[in-house]
Short mmCIF file of C-alpha atoms and ligand atoms in Angstrom, two decimals:
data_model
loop_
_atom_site.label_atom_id
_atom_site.label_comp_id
_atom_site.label_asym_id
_atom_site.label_seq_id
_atom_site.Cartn_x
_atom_site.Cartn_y
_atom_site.Cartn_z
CA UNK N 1 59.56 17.10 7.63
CA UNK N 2 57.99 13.67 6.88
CA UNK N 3 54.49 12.99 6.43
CA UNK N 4 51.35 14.96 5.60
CA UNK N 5 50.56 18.45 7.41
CA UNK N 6 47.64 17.25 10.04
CA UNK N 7 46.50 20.69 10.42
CA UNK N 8 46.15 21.47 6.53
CA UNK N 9 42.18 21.89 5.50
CA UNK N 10 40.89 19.21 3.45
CA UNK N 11 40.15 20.17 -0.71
CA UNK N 12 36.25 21.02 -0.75
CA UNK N 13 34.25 19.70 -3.10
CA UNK N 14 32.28 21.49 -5.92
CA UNK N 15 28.97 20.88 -6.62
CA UNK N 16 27.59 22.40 -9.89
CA UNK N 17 23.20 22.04 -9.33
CA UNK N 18 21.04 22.99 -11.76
CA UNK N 19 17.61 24.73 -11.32
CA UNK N 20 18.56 25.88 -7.41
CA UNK N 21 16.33 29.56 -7.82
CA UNK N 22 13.76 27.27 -5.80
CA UNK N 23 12.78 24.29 -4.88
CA UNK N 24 14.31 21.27 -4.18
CA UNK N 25 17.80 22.66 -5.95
CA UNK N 26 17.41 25.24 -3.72
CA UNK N 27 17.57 23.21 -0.80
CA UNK N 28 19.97 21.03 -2.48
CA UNK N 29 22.72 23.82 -2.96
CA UNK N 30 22.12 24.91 0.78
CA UNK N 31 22.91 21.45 1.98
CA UNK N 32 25.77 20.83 -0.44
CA UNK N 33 27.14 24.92 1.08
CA UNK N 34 26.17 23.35 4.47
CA UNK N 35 28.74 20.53 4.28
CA UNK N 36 31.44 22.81 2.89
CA UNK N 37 30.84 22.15 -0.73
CA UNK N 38 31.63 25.03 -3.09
CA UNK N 39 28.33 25.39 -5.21
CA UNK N 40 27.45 26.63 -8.54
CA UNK N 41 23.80 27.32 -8.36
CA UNK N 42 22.19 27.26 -11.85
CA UNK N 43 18.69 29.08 -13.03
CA UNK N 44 17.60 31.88 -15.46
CA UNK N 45 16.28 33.70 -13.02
CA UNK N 46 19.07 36.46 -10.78
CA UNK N 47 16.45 37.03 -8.09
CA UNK N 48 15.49 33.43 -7.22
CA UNK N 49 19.54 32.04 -7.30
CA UNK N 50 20.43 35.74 -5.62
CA UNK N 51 17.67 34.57 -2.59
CA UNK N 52 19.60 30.98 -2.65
CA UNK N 53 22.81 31.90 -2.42
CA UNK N 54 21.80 34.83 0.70
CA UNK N 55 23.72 34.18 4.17
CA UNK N 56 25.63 31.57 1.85
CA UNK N 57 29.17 32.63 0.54
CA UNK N 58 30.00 29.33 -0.66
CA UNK N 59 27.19 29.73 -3.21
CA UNK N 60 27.83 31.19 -6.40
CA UNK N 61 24.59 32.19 -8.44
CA UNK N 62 25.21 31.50 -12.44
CA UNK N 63 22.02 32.95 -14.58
CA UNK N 64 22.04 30.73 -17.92
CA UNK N 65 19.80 28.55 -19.57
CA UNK N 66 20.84 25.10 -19.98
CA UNK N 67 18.90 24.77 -23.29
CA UNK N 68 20.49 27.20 -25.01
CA UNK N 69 22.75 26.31 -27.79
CA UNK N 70 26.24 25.49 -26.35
CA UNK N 71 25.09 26.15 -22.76
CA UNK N 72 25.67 22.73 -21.23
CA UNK N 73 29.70 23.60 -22.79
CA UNK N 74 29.82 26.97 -21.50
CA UNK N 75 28.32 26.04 -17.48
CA UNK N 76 30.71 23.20 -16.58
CA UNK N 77 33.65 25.82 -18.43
CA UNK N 78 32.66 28.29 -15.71
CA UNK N 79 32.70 25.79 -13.18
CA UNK N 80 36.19 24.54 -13.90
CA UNK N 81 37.32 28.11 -14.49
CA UNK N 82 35.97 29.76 -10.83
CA UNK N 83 36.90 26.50 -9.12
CA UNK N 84 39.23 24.40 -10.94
CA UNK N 85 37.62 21.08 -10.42
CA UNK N 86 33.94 19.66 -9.86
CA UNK N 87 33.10 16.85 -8.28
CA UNK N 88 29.17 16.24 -8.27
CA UNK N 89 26.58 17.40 -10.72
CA UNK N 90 23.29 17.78 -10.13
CA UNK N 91 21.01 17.74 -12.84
CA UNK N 92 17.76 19.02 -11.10
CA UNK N 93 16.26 21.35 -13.15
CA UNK N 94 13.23 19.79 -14.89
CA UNK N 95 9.49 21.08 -16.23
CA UNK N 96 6.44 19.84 -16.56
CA UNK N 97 3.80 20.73 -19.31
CA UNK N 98 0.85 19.22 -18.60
CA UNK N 99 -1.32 17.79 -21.73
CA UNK N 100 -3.31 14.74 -22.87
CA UNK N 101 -2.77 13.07 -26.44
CA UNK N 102 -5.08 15.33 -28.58
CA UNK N 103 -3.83 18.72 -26.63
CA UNK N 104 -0.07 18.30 -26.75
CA UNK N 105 1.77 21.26 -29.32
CA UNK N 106 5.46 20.61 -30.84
CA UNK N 107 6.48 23.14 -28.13
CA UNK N 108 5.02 21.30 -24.76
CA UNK N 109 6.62 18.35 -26.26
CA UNK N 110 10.28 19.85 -27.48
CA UNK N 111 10.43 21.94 -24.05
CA UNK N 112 10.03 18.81 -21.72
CA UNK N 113 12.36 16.88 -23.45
CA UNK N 114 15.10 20.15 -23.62
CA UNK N 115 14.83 20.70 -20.11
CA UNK N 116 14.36 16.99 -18.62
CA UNK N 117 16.78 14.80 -20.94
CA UNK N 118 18.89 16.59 -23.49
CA UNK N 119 20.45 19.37 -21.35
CA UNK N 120 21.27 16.71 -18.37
CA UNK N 121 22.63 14.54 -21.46
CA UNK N 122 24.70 17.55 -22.34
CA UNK N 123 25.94 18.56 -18.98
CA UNK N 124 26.76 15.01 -17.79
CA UNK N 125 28.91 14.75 -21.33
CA UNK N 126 30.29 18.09 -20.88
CA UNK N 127 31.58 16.91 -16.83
CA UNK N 128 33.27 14.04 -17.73
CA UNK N 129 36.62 14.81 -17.80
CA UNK N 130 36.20 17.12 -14.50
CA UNK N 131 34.63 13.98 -12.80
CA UNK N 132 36.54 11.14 -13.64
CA UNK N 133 39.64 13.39 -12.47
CA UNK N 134 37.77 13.67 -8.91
CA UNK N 135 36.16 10.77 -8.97
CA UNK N 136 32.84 12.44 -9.13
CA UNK N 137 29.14 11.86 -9.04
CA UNK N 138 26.24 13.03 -11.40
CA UNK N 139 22.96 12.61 -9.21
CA UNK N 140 20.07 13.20 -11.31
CA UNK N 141 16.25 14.12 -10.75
CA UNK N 142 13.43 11.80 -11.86
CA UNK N 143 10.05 11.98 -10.27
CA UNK N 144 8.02 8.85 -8.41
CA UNK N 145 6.53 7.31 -11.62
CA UNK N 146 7.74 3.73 -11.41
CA UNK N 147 6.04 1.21 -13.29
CA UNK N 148 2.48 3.56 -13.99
CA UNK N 149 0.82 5.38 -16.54
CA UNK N 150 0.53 9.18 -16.32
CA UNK N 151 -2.14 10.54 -17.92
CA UNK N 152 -2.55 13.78 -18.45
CA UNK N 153 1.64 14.35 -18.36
CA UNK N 154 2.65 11.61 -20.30
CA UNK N 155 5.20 13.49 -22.42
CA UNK N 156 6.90 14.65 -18.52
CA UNK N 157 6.66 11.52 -17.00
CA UNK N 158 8.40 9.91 -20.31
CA UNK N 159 11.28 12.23 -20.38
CA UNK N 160 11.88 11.13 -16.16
CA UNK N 161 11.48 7.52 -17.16
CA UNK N 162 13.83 8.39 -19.95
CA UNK N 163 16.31 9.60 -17.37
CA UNK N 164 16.41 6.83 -15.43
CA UNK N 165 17.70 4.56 -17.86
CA UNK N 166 20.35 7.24 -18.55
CA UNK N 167 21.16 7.48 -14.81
CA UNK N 168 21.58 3.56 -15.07
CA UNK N 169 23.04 2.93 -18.66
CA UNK N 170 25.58 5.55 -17.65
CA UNK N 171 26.15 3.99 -14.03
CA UNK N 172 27.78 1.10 -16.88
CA UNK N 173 29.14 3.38 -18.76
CA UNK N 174 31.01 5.21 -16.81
CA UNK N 175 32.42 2.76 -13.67
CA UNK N 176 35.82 2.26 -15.13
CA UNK N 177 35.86 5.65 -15.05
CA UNK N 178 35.36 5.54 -11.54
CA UNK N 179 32.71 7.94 -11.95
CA UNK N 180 29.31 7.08 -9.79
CA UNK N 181 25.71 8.00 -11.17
CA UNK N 182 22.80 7.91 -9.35
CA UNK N 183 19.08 9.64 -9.42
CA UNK N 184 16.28 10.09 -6.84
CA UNK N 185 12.58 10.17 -7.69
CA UNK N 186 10.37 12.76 -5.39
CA UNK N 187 7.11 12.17 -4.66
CA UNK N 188 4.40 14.93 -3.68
CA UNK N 189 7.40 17.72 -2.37
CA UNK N 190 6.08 21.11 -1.36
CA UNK N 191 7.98 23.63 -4.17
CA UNK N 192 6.30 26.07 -6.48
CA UNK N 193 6.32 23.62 -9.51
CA UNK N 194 2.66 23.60 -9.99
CA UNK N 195 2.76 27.35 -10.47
CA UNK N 196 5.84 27.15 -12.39
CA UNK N 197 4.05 24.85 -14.58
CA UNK N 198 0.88 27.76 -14.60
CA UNK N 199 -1.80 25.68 -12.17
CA UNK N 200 -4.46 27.67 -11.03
CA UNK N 201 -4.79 27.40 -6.94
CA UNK N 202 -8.38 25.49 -7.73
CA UNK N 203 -6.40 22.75 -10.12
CA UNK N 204 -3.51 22.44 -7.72
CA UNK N 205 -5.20 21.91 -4.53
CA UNK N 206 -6.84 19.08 -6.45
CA UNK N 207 -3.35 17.95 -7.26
CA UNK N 208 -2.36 18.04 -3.55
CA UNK N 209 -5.87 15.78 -2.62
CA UNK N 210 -5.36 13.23 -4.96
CA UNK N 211 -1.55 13.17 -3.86
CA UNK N 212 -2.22 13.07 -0.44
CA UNK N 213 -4.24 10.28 -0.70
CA UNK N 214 -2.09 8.41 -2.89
CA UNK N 215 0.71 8.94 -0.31
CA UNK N 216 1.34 6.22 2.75
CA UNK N 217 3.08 8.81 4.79
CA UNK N 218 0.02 11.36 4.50
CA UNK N 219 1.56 14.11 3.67
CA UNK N 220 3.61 16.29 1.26
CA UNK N 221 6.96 16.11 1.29
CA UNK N 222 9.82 18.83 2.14
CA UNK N 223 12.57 20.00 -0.30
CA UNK N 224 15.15 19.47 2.21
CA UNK N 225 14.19 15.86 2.72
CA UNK N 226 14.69 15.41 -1.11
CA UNK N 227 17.81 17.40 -1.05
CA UNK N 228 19.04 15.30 2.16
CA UNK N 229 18.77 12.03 -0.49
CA UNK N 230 20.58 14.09 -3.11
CA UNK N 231 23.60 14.82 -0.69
CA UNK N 232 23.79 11.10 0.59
CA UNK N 233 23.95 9.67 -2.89
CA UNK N 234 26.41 12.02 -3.44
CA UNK N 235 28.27 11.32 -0.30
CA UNK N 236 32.30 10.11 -0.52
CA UNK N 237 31.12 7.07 1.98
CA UNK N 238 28.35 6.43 -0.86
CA UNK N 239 31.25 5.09 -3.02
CA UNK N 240 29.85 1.37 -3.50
CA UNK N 241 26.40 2.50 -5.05
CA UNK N 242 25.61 3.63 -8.22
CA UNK N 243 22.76 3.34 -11.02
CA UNK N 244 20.30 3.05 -8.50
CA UNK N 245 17.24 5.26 -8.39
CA UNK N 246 15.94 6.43 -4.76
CA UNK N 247 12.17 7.23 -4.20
CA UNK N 248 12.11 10.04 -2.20
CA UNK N 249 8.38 9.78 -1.72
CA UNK N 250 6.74 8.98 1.29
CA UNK N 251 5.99 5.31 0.07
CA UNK N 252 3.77 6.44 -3.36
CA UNK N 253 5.71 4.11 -5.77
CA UNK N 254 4.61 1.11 -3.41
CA UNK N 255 1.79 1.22 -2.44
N1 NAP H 1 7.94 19.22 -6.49
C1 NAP H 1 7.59 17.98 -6.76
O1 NAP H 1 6.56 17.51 -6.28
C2 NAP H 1 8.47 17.12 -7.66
C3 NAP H 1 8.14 15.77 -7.74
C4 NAP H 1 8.91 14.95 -8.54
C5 NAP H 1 9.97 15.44 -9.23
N2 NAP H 1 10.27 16.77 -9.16
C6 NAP H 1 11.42 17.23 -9.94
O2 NAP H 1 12.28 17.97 -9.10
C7 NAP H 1 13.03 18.91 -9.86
C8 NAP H 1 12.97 20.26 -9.18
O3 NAP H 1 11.62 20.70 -9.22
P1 NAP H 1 10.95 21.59 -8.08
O4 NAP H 1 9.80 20.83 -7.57
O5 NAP H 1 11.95 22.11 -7.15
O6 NAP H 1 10.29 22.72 -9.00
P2 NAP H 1 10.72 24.21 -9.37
O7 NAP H 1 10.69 25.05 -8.16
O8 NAP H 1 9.86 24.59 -10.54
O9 NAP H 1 12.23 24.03 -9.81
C9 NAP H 1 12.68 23.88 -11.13
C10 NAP H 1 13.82 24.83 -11.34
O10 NAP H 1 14.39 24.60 -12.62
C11 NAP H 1 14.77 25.84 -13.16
N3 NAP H 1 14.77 25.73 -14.61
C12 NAP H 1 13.74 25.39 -15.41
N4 NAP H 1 14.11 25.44 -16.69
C13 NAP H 1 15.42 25.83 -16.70
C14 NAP H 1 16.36 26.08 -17.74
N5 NAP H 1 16.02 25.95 -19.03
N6 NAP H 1 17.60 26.47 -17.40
C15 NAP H 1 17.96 26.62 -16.09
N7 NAP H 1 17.11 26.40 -15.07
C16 NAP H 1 15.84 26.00 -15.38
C17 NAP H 1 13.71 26.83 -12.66
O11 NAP H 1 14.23 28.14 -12.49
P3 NAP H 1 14.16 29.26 -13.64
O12 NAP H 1 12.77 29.24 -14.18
O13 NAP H 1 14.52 30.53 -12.91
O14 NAP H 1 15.20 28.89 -14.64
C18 NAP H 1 13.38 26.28 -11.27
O15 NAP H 1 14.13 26.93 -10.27
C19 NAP H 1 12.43 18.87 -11.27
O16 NAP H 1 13.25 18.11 -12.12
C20 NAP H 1 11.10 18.19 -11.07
O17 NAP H 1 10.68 17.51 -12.23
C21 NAP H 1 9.54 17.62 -8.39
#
C-alpha cells in the first residue's frame, strides 16, 4: 500500500483554557469541543466546570488553582498525561479588585497580579515544550484598555497592559520556535465578573450605563463572540499572525 490512508481521522487538537466554570472560558471551551478540540477546562470551582463540560464529552473539567505553588507545573503535566500533546493554551482566567490609590491592601494588589500575569507567565513556560512540538498557540486574555487611564482599577488594568507586552515580547520570543502568541481584549461582555468581583446590582448597573455609552455598537457584548475571536486566533489557517492583540469590543478602544 502506498500513500496515506484517506479515510483515517485527522489528530484533534487539545486545548488546555483556563477559568472556563463561566464566562467567556466557558464559551471558549464549548467552541474549542465544538470544532473537535479535546479540552481541558480549568477553574476551582467542580460545579461551574461540571455545568461546562455538560452535553460535552470532549470536555474534561480539572478543579485546581493556578496560583497555587507548583500549579502552573502540575496542569500542563495533566494535560500531556490524559492527552499526550497540547496544542493551544488559553490563559483566560483573570480578576479584578477594584480600588483607588489610598484603598488598595497588599492582598487586592498580590491577587491581581497572581491571577492576571504570573500564573499565565507560569503556564505559558510550563507549555513550551508541548507547543513547539505541535506547533501551538498561547492566546491570552487582556481587556479593552488601550492607551487610557483606569481609575478606580488601576492595579487590574496594569496587570492586562502587562500582558500584552508578554503576549507580544513572547510572539519574538518564541517564532523560531514556531510557536504563535496572540491575545484579545473584550470590551463590555455579558459574564458574571462584576459579581465575581463582589458588585452590588446598584454599582453594576452603573457599570453597564457608563459602558454602554462608551460603546459604538450600543450594547454589551456576548461570551461567545469573544470566544469566536479566541478560536480564530487560534485557528491552523491563522498561522501568519502572531503578537497581535484583538479588541473584541464593540469599537470602545476607538472611539
Ligand atoms: N466580562 C468582561 O466584560 C471582560 C472584559 C474584559 C476582559 N475580561 C477578561 O476575560 C476573562 C474572563 O472573564 P469573565 O468575564 O468570563 O469573568 P468570570 O466569569 O469571572 O471568569 C473568570 C474565571 O476565572 C476563574 N478563576 C479565577 N481565579 C482563578 C484561579 N486562581 N484559578 C483557576 N481559575 C480561576 C473563575 O472561576 P473560579 O472562581 O471557579 O476559579 C472564573 O470562572 C478575564 O481574564 C477577564 O479579565 C472580561
Amino acid at each position: 500500500m502506498t500513500g496515506m490512508d484517506s479515510t483515517a481521522s485527522p489528530i484533534s487538537r487539545v486545548v488546555a483554557v483556563t477559568g472556563a466554570g463561566t464566562g467567556i472560558g466557558r464559551a471558549t471551551a464549548r467552541a474549542f469541543a465544538d470544532e473537535g478540540a479535546h479540552v481541558v477546562a480549568i477553574g476551582r470551582r467542580a460545579a461551574q466546570l461540571g455545568e461546562t463540560a455538560s452535553g460535552y464529552d470532549r470536555i474534561t473539567p480539572l478543579v485546581t488553582d493556578i496560583t497555587a505553588e507548583g500549579g502552573p507545573d502540575r496542569i500542563i503535566r495533566t494535560v500531556i498525561e490524559a492527552h499526550g500533546r497540547l496544542d493551544v493554551l488559553v490563559n483566560n482566567a483573570g480578576i479584578v479588585r477594584g480600588g483607588a490609590l489610598g484603598d488598595l491592601t497588599r492582598e487586592m494588589i498580590t491577587d491581581q497580579v497572581a491571577t492576571n500575569l504570573v500564573a499565565p507567565a507560569l503556564l505559558a513556560q510550563a507549555a513550551l515544550p508541548a507547543l513547539e512540538t505541535s506547533s501551538g498557540v498561547i492566546v491570552n486574555v487582556s481587556t479593552s484598555v488601550g492607551q487610557r487611564a483606569w481609575p478606580g482599577s488601576s492595579v487590574y488594568a496594569a496587570t492586562k497592559t502587562a500582558l500584552e507586552l508578554l503576549t507580544r515580547s513572547w510572539a519574538v520570543e518564541l517564532a523560531p520556535r514556531g510557536i504563535r502568541v496572540a491575545a484579545v481584549a473584550p470590551g463590555a461582555i455579558d459574564t458574571p465578573i462584576g459579581e465575581h468581583q463582589g458588585l452590588t446590582p446598584e454599582r453594576m448597573a452603573q457599570v453597564r450605563a457608563w459602558q454602554l455609552a462608551h460603546t459604538p455598537l450600543g450594547r454589551i457584548g456576548r461570551p461567545e463572540e469573544v470566544a469566536w475571536a479566541i478560536t480564530q486566533l487560534a485557528a491552523p489557517a491563522a498561522s501568519f499572525v502572531t503578537g497581535v492583540v484583538l479588541p473584541v469590543d464593540g469599537g470602545a478602544v476607538v472611539a
